[in-house]
Coordinates of C-alpha atoms and ligand atoms in Angstrom, one line a residue:
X209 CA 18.7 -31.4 -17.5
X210 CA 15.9 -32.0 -15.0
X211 CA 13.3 -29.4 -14.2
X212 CA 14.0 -27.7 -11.0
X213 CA 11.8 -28.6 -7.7
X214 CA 12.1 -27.7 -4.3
X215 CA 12.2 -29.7 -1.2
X216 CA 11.5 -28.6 2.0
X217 CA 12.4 -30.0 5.7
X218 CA 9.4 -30.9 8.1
X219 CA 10.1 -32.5 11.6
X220 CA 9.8 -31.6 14.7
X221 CA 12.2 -29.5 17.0
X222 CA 15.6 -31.0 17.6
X223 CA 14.6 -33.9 15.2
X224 CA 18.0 -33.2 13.1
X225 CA 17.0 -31.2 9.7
X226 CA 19.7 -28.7 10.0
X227 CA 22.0 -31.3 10.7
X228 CA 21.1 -33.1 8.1
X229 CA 20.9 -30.6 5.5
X230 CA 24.6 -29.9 6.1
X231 CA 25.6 -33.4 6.1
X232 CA 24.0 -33.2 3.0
X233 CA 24.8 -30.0 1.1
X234 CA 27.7 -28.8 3.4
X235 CA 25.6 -25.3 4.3
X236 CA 24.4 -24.6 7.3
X237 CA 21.3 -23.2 7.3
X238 CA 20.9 -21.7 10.8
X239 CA 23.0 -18.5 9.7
X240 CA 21.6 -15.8 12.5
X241 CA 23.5 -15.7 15.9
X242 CA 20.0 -16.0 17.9
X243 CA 20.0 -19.6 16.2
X244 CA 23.7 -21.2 16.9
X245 CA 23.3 -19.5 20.3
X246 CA 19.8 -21.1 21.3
X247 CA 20.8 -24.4 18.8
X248 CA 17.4 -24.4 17.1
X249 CA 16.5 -23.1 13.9
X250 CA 14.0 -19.6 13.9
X251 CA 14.1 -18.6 10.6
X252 CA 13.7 -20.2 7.0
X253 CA 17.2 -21.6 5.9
X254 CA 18.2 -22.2 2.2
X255 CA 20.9 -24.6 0.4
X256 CA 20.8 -26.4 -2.8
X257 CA 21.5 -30.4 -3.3
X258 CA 22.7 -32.2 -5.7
X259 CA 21.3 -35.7 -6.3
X260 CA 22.9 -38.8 -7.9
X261 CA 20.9 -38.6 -11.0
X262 CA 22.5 -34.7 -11.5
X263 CA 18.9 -33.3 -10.7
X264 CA 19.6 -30.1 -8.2
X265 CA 17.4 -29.9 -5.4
X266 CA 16.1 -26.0 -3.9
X267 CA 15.8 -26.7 -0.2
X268 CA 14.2 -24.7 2.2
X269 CA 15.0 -26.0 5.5
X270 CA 11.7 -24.8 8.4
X271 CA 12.4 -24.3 12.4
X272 CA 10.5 -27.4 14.1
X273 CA 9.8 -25.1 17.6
X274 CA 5.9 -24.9 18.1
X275 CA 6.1 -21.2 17.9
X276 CA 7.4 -21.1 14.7
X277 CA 4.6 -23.1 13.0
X278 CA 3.5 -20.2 11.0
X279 CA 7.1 -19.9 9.7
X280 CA 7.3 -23.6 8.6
X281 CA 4.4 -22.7 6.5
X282 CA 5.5 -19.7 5.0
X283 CA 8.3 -22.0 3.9
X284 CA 6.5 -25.3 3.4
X285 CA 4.2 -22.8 0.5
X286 CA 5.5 -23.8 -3.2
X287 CA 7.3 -27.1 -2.1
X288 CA 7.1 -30.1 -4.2
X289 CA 8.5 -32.9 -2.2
X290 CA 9.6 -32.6 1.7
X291 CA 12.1 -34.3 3.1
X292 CA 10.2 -35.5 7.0
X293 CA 13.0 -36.3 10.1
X294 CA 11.8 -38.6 13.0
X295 CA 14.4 -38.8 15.6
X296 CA 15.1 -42.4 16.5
X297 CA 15.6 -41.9 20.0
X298 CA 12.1 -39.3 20.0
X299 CA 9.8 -41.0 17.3
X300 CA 6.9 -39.4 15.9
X301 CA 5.9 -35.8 18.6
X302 CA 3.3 -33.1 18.0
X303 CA 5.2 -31.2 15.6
X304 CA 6.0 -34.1 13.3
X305 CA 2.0 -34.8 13.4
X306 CA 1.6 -30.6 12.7
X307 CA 3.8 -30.8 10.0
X308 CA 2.6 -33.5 8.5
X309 CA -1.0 -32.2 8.2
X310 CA 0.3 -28.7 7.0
X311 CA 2.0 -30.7 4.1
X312 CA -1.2 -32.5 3.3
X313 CA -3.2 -29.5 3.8
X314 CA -1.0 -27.9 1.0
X315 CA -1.3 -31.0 -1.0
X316 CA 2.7 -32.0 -0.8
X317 CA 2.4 -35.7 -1.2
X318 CA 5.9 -36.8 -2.6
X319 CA 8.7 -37.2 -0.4
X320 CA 11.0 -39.0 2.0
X321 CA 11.0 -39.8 5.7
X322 CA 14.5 -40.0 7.1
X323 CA 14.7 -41.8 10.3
X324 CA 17.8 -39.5 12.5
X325 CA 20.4 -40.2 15.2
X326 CA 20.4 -43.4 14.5
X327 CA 23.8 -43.7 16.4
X328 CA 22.0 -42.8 19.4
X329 CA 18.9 -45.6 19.0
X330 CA 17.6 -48.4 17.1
X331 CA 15.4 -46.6 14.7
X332 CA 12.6 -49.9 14.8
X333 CA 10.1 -48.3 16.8
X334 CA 10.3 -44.7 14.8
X335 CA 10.4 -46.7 11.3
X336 CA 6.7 -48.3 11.9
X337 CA 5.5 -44.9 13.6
X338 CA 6.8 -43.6 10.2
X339 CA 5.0 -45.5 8.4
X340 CA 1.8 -45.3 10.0
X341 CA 2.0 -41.4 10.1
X342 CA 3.0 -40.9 5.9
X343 CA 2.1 -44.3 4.3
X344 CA 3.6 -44.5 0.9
X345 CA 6.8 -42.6 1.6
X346 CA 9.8 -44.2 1.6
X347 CA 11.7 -44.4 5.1
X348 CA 15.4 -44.7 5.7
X349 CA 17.4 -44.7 8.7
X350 CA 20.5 -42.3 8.6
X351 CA 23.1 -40.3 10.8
X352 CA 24.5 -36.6 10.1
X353 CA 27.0 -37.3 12.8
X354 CA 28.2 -40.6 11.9
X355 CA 27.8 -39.8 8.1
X356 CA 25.0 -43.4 7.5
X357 CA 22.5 -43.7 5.2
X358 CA 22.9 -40.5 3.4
X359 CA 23.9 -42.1 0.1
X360 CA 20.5 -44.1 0.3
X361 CA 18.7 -40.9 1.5
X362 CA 20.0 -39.0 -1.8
X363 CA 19.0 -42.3 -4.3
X364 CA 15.6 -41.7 -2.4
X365 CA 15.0 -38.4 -2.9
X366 CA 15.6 -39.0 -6.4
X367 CA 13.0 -41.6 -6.8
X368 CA 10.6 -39.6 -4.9
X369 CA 11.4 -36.6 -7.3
X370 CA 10.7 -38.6 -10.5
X371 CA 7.0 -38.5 -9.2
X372 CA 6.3 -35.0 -9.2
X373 CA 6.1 -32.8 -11.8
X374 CA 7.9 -29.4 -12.1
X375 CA 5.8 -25.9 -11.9
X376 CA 8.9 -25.3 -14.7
X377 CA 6.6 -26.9 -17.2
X378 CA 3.9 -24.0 -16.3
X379 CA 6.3 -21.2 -17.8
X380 CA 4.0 -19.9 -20.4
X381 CA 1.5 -18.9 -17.3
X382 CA 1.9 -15.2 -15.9
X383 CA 5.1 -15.0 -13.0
X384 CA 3.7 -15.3 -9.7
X385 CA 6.4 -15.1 -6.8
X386 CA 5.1 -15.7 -2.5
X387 CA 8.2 -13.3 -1.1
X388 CA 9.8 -14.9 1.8
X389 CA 12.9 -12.6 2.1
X390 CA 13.4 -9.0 1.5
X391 CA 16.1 -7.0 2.2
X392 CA 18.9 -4.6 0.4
X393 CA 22.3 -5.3 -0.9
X394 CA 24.8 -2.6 -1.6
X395 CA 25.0 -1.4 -4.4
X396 CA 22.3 -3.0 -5.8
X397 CA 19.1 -2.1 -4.0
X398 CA 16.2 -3.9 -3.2
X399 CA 16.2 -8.2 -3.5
X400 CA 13.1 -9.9 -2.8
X401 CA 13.1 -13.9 -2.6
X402 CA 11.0 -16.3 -2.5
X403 CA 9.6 -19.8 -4.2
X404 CA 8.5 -19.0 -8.3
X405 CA 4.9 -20.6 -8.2
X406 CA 4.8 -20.3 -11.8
X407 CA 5.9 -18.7 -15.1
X408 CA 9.2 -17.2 -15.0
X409 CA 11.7 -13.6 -14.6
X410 CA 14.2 -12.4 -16.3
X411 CA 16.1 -9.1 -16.1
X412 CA 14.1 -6.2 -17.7
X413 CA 10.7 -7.8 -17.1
X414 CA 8.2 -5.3 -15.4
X415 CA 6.4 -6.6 -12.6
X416 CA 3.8 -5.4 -9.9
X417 CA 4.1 -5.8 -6.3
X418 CA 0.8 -7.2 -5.0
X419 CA -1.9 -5.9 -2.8
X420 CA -0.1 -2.8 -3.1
X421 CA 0.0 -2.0 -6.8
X422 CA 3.9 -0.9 -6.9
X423 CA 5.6 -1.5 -9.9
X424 CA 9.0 -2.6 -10.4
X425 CA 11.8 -3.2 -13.0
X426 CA 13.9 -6.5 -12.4
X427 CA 17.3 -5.9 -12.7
X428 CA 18.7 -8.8 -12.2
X429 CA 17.9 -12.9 -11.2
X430 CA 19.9 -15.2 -9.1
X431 CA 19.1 -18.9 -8.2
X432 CA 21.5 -20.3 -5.7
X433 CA 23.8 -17.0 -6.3
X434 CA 24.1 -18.0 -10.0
X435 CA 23.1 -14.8 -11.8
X436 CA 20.6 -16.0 -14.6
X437 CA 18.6 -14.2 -17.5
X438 CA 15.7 -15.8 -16.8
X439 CA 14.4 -18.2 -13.8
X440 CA 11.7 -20.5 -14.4
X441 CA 9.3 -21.9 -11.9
X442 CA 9.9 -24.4 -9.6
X443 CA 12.9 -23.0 -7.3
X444 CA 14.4 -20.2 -5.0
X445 CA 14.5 -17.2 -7.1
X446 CA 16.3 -13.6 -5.7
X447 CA 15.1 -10.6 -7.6
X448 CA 16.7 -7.4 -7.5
X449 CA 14.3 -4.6 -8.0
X450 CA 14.5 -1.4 -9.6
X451 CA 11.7 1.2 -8.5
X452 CA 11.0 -0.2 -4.7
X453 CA 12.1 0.4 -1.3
X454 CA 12.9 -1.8 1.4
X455 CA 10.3 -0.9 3.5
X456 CA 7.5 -1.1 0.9
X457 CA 7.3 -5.2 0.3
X458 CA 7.1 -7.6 3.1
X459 CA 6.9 -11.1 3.7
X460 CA 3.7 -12.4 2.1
X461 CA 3.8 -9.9 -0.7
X462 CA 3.6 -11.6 -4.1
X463 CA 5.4 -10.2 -7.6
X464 CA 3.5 -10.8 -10.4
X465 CA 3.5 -10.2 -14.3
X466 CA 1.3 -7.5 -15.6
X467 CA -1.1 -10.4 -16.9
X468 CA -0.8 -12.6 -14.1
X469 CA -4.7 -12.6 -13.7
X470 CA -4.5 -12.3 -10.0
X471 CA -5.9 -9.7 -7.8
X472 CA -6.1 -8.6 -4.5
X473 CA -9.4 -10.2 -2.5
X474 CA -11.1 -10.1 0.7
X475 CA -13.1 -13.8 -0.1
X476 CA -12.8 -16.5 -1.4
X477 CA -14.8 -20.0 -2.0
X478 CA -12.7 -22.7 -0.9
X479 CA -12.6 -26.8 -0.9
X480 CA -11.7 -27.8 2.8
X481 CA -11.1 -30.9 4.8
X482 CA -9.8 -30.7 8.1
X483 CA -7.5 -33.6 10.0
X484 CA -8.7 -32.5 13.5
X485 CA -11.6 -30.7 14.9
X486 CA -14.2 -28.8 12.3
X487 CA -14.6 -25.0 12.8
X488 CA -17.7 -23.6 13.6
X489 CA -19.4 -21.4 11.2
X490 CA -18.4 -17.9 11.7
X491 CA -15.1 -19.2 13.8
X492 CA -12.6 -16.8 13.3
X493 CA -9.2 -18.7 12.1
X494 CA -6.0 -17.8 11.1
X495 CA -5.4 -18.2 6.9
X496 CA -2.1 -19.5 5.7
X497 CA -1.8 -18.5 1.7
X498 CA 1.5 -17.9 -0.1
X499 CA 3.4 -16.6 2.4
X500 CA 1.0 -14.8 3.7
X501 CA -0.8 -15.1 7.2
X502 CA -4.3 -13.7 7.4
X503 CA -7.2 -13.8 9.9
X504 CA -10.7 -15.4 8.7
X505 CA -14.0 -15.8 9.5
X506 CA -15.1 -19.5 7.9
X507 CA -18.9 -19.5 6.6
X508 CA -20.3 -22.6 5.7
X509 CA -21.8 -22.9 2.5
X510 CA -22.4 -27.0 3.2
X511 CA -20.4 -30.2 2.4
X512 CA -16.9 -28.8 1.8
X513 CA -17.3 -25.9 0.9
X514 CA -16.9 -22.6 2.5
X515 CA -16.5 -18.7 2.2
X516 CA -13.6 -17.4 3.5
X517 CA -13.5 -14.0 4.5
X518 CA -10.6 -12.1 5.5
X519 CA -9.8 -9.3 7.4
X520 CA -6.2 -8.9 5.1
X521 CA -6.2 -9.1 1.3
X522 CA -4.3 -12.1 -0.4
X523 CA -3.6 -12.6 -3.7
X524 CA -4.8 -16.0 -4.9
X525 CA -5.7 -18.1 -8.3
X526 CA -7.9 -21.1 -8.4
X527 CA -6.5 -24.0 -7.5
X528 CA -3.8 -22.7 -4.9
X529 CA -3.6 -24.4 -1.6
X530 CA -5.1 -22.6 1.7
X531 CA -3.5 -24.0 5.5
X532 CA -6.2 -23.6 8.3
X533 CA -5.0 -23.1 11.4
X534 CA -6.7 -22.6 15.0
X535 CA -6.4 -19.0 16.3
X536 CA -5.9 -20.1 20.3
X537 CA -4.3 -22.8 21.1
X538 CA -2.6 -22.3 18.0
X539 CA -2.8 -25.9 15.8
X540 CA -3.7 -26.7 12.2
X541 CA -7.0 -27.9 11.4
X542 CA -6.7 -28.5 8.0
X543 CA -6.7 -27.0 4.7
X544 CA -7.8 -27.1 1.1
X545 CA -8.2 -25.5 -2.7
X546 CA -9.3 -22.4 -4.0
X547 CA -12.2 -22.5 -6.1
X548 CA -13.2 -19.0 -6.9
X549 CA -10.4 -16.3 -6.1
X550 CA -13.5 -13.8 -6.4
X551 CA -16.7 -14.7 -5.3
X552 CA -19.8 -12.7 -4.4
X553 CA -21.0 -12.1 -0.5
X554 CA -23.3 -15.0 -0.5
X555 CA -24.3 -17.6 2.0
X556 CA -25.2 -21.5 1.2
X557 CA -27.7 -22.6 -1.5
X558 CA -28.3 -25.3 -4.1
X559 CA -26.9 -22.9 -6.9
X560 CA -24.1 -22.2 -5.1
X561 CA -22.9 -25.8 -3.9
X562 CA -23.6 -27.2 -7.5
X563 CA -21.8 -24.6 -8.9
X564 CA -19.3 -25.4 -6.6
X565 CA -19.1 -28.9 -7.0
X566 CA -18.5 -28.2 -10.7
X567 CA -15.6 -26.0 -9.8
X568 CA -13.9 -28.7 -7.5
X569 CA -14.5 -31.2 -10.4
X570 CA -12.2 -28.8 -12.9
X571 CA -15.3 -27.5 -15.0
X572 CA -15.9 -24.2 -15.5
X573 CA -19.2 -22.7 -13.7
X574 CA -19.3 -19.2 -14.7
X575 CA -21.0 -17.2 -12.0
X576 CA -25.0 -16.7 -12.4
X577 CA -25.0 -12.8 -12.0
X578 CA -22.0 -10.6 -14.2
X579 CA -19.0 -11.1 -12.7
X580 CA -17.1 -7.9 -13.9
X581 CA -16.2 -6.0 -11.1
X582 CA -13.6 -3.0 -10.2
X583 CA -10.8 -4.8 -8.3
X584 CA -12.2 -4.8 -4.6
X585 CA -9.6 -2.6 -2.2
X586 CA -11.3 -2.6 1.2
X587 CA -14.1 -5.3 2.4
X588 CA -17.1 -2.9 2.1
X589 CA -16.0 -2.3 -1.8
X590 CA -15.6 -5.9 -2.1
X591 CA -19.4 -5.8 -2.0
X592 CA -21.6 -6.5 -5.2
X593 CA -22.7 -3.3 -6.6
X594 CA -25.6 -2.2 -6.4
X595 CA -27.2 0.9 -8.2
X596 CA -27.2 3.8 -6.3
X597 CA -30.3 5.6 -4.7
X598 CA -31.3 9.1 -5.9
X599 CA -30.2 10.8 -2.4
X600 CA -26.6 9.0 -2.4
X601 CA -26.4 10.6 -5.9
X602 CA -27.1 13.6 -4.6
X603 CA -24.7 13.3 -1.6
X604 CA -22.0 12.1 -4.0
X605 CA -22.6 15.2 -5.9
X606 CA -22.1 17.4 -2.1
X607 CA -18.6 15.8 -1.9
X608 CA -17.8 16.5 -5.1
X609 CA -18.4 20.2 -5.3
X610 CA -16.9 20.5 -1.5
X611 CA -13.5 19.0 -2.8
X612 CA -10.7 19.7 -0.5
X613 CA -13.2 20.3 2.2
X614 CA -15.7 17.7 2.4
X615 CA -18.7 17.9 5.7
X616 CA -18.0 15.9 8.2
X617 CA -19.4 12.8 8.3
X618 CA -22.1 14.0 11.4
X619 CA -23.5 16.1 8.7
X620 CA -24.7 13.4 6.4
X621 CA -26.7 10.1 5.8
X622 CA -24.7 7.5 7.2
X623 CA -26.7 4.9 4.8
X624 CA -25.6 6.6 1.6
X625 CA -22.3 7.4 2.9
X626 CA -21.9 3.5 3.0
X627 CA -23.2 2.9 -0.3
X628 CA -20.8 5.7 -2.0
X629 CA -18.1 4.2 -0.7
X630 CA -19.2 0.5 -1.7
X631 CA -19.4 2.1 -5.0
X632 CA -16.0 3.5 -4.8
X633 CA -17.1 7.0 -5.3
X634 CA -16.5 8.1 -1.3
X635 CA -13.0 7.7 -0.2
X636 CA -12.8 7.3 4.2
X637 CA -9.8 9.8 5.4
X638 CA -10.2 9.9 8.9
X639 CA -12.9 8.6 11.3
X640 CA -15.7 11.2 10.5
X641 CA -14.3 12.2 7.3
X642 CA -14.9 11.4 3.5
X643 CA -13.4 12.6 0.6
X644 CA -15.2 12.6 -3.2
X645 CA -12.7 9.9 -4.8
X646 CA -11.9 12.1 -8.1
X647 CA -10.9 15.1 -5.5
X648 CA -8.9 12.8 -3.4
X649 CA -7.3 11.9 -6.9
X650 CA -6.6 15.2 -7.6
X651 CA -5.3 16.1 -4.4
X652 CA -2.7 13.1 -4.3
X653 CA -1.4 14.7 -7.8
X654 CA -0.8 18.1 -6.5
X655 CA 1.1 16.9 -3.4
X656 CA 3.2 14.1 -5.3
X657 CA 4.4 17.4 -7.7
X658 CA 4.6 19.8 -4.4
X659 CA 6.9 16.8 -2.9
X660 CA 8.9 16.8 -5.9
X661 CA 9.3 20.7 -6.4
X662 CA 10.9 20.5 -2.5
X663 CA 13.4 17.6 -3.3
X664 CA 11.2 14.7 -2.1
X665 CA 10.0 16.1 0.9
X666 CA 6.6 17.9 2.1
X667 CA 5.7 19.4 5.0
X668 CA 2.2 20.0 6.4
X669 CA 2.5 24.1 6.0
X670 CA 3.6 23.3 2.2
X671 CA 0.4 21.3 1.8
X672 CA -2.0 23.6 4.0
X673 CA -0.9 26.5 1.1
X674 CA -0.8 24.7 -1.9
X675 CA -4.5 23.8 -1.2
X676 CA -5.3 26.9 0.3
X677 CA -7.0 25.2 3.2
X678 CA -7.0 24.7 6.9
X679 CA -4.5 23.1 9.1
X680 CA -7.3 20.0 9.9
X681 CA -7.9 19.4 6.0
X682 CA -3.8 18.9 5.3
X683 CA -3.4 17.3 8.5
X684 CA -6.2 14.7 7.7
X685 CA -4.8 14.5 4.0
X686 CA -1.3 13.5 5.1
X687 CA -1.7 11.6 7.2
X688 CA -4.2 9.4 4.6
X689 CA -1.4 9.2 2.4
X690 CA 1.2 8.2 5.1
X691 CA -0.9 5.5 5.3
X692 CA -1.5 4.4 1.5
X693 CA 1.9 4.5 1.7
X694 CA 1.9 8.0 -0.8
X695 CA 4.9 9.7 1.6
X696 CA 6.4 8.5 4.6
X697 CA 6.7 10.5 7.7
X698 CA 10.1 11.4 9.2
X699 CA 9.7 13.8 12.0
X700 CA 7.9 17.3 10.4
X701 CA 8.4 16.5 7.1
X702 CA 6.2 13.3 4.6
X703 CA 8.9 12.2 2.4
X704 CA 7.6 11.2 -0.8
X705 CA 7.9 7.0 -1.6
X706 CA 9.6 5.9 -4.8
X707 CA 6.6 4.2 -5.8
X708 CA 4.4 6.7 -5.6
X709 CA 7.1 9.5 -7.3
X710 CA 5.9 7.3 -10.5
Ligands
GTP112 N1 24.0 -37.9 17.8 C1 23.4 -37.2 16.8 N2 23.0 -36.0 17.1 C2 22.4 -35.3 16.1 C3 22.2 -35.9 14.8 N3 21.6 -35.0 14.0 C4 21.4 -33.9 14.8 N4 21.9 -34.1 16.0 C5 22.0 -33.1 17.1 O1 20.7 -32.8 17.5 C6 20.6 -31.4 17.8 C7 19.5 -30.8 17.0 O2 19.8 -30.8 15.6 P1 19.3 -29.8 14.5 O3 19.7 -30.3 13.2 O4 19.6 -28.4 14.9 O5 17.7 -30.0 14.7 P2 16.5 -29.3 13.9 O6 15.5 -30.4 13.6 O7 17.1 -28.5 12.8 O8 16.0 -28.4 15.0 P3 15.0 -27.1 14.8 O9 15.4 -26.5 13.5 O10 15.2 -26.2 15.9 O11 13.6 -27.7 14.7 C8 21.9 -30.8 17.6 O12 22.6 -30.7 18.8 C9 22.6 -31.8 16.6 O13 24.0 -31.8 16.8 C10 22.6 -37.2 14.6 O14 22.5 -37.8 13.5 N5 23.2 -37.9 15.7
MG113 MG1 16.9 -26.6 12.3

């Protein structure tokens, strides 16, 4: 059998994907009644198509509306071939132009251009806009609603598919898995979904949720509601997860195996090109990685190259594709490769763009200063480390010995304050207040045993005398771990997560 791959739709609004995904595969993809009742697509739709030579296509059908832009990428992120629709009676408008330069931007080359409603025009003017706009695509005029062309539209896709190669080939690397979907069935509990970049899951595997840490069992794999014991890359995977709540993964969130390689990171050095306009350096921009959507201030570093930095962690390896996209007006600008999922702060430099260069050729270029650093949480630890000064020492000492009730931050040297917590060792719990990191560790033991001594649940009174502290100090710890996502607050009471239960 042929490897899996997975196509997605690209057109503009009204342009006929939906329609011709069900003429196609017989599943309508606009499923939510916000979507028959306005007749355009909102969210990401998903069927599966069978093609003459027996290979089964994944296919993720995108919303053309220029709101939804960001949507289309989310769901345009671990395609290999798309399937473009010009109206005849329309012919090429902005969003087929947008979409085109997201799927270039994400490096999608292989596909097919399907000229629609071709009962309602001659298709001759949108077949040479068609080819103009995605030269070296193959074009062909069909119909959903008088049933043309789609025969020759299948043999197509099949020819177009012989060109790319499947991420299936790549299952020996870690799992990595850009969730698009989450939500619960009953009976079985959490289901994530999304594209499988790479490697592969089967039931029993132990994973990790990514930036947050959570880990999870997978107790069970579907593709296309066919339960599987193990999904390789290169199609529409559901997970169900053991040892996660609903409300703890989102959209953008990526599963990975224990070995996966990848971290969380604030920056990264990147290989752009852009279709329209070039950002300034220092524009802030809006980041498309995964499924993930993040904002970004570009630094140039010269040539193509550039430091991203970003004001939400994403979870990248060298090599993956980055969309650009203009904060206001929205519009996409371009895009590119990773080249180091981890760099240094650093600005440009002849040792940093030929070390660059050697990355974007494929060689290694192993960083000039040691490169082994704790896994970076917040921007300010993503900083290189630097040894600490005597009087930080001594201030890191302070917060150690206070413990549960640390000075507040008026008391003490702002300056070493910043360099503890670069080094990890100060721990921000509210606005003027910092915690010693080994207390803070401490203190997240003895609630997470408190919660589970009271079923689950803690309350801020519990907290206050199991510490034997002031009202401010629990008040201040809780609501830090409401917000690492430790408990959850309902009402009165912090409800301990399952994650966190360990
Ligand atoms: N006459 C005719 N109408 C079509 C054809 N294909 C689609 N339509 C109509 O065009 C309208 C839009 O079709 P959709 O398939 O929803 O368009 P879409 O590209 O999925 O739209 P968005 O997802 O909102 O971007 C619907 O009213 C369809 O019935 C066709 O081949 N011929
Ligand atoms: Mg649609």
């Amino acid at each position: 059998m042929s490897s899996p791959l997975t196509l997605g739709t690209a057109g503009h609004i009204d342009h006929g994907k939906t329609a011709l995904i069900r003429a196609l595969t017989g599943v309508d993809t606009d499923r939510l009644p916000e979507e028959r009742a306005r007749g355009i697509s909102i969210e990401l739709g998903y069927a599966s198509l069978a093609l003459p030579s027996g290979r089964r296509l994944s296919v993720v059908d995108v919303p053309g509306h220029e709101r939804f832009v960001r949507t289309m990428v989310a769901g345009a992120t671990g395609i290999d071939l798309f399937l473009m629709t010009i109206a005849a009676d329309d012919g090429v408008m902005p969003q087929t132009r947008e979409h085109a330069a997201v799927l270039e931007a994400l490096g999608v080359r292989a596909g097919v251009v399907a000229i629609t409603k071709t009962d309602l025009a001659d298709p001759e003017v949108a077949l040479i806009e068609a080819s103009e706009l995605l030269p070296g695509s193959e074009v062909v005029p069909v119909s959903a609603r008088a049933n043309t062309g789609l025969d020759d539209l299948r043999a197509a896709l099949d020819r177009a598919s012989i060109a790319v190669a499947s991420r299936a080939e790549t299952t020996d690397s870690p799992a990595r898995l850009h969730v698009d979907r989450v939500f619960t069935i009953r009976g079985a509990g959490t289901v994530v979904t999304g594209t499988l970049w790479s490697g592969a899951i089967g039931r029993g595997d132990e994973l990790e949720i990514l930036p947050q840490g959570v880990r999870v069992r997978v107790r069970g794999v579907q593709v296309h509601d066919q339960p599987l014991d193990r999904a390789p890359a290169g199609q529409r995977v559901a997970v169900n997860l053991a040892g996660t709540a609903v409300d703890e993964i989102e959209r953008g969130d990526v599963l990975v195996s224990g070995d996966g390689g990848v971290r969380p990171t604030y920056r990264i050095d990147a290989e752009l090109e852009f279709s329209g306009r070039e950002p300034e350096h220092g524009e802030r921009v809006q980041i498309h990685h995964g499924t993930r959507e993040a904002a970004a201030r570009l630094a140039w570093l010269g040539g193509r190259f550039w430091q991203v930095r970003l004001e939400q962690p994403i979870v990248p390896a060298a090599g993956d594709r980055l969309v650009v996209r203009q904060v206001a007006p929205p519009d996409t600008l371009g895009g590119g490769r990773v080249l180091d999922p981890q760099p240094r702060r650093h600005g440009p430099g002849r040792d940093v763009l030929a070390r660059l260069e050697r990355l974007a050729r494929g060689e290694e270029a192993p960083e000039p200063t040691g490169r082994a650093r704790p896994v970076p949480r917040t921007p300010s630890e993503a900083r290189p480390q630097k040894p600490l000064p005597a009087s930080a020492q001594a201030l890191e000492q302070r917060l150690r010995e206070a413990g549960i009730e640390p000075p507040l931050d008026s008391e003490l040297d702002a300056a070493d304050l910043v360099a503890l917590r670069d080094a990890g060792k100060a721990v921000r719990v509210t606005k003027n207040l910092h915690y010693h990191v080994d207390a803070l560790t401490d203190i997240r033991t003895r609630l997470i045993a408190l919660a589970q001594q009271g079923g689950g649940v803690v309350t801020l009174a519990q907290l206050r005398d199991e510490l034997g502290t002031s009202r401010k100090f629990a008040q201040a710890l809780l609501e830090h771990f409401d917000s690492e996502k430790v408990t959850i607050r309902r009402g009165d009471e912090h409800v301990l997560r399952r994650s966190a239960a360990g």
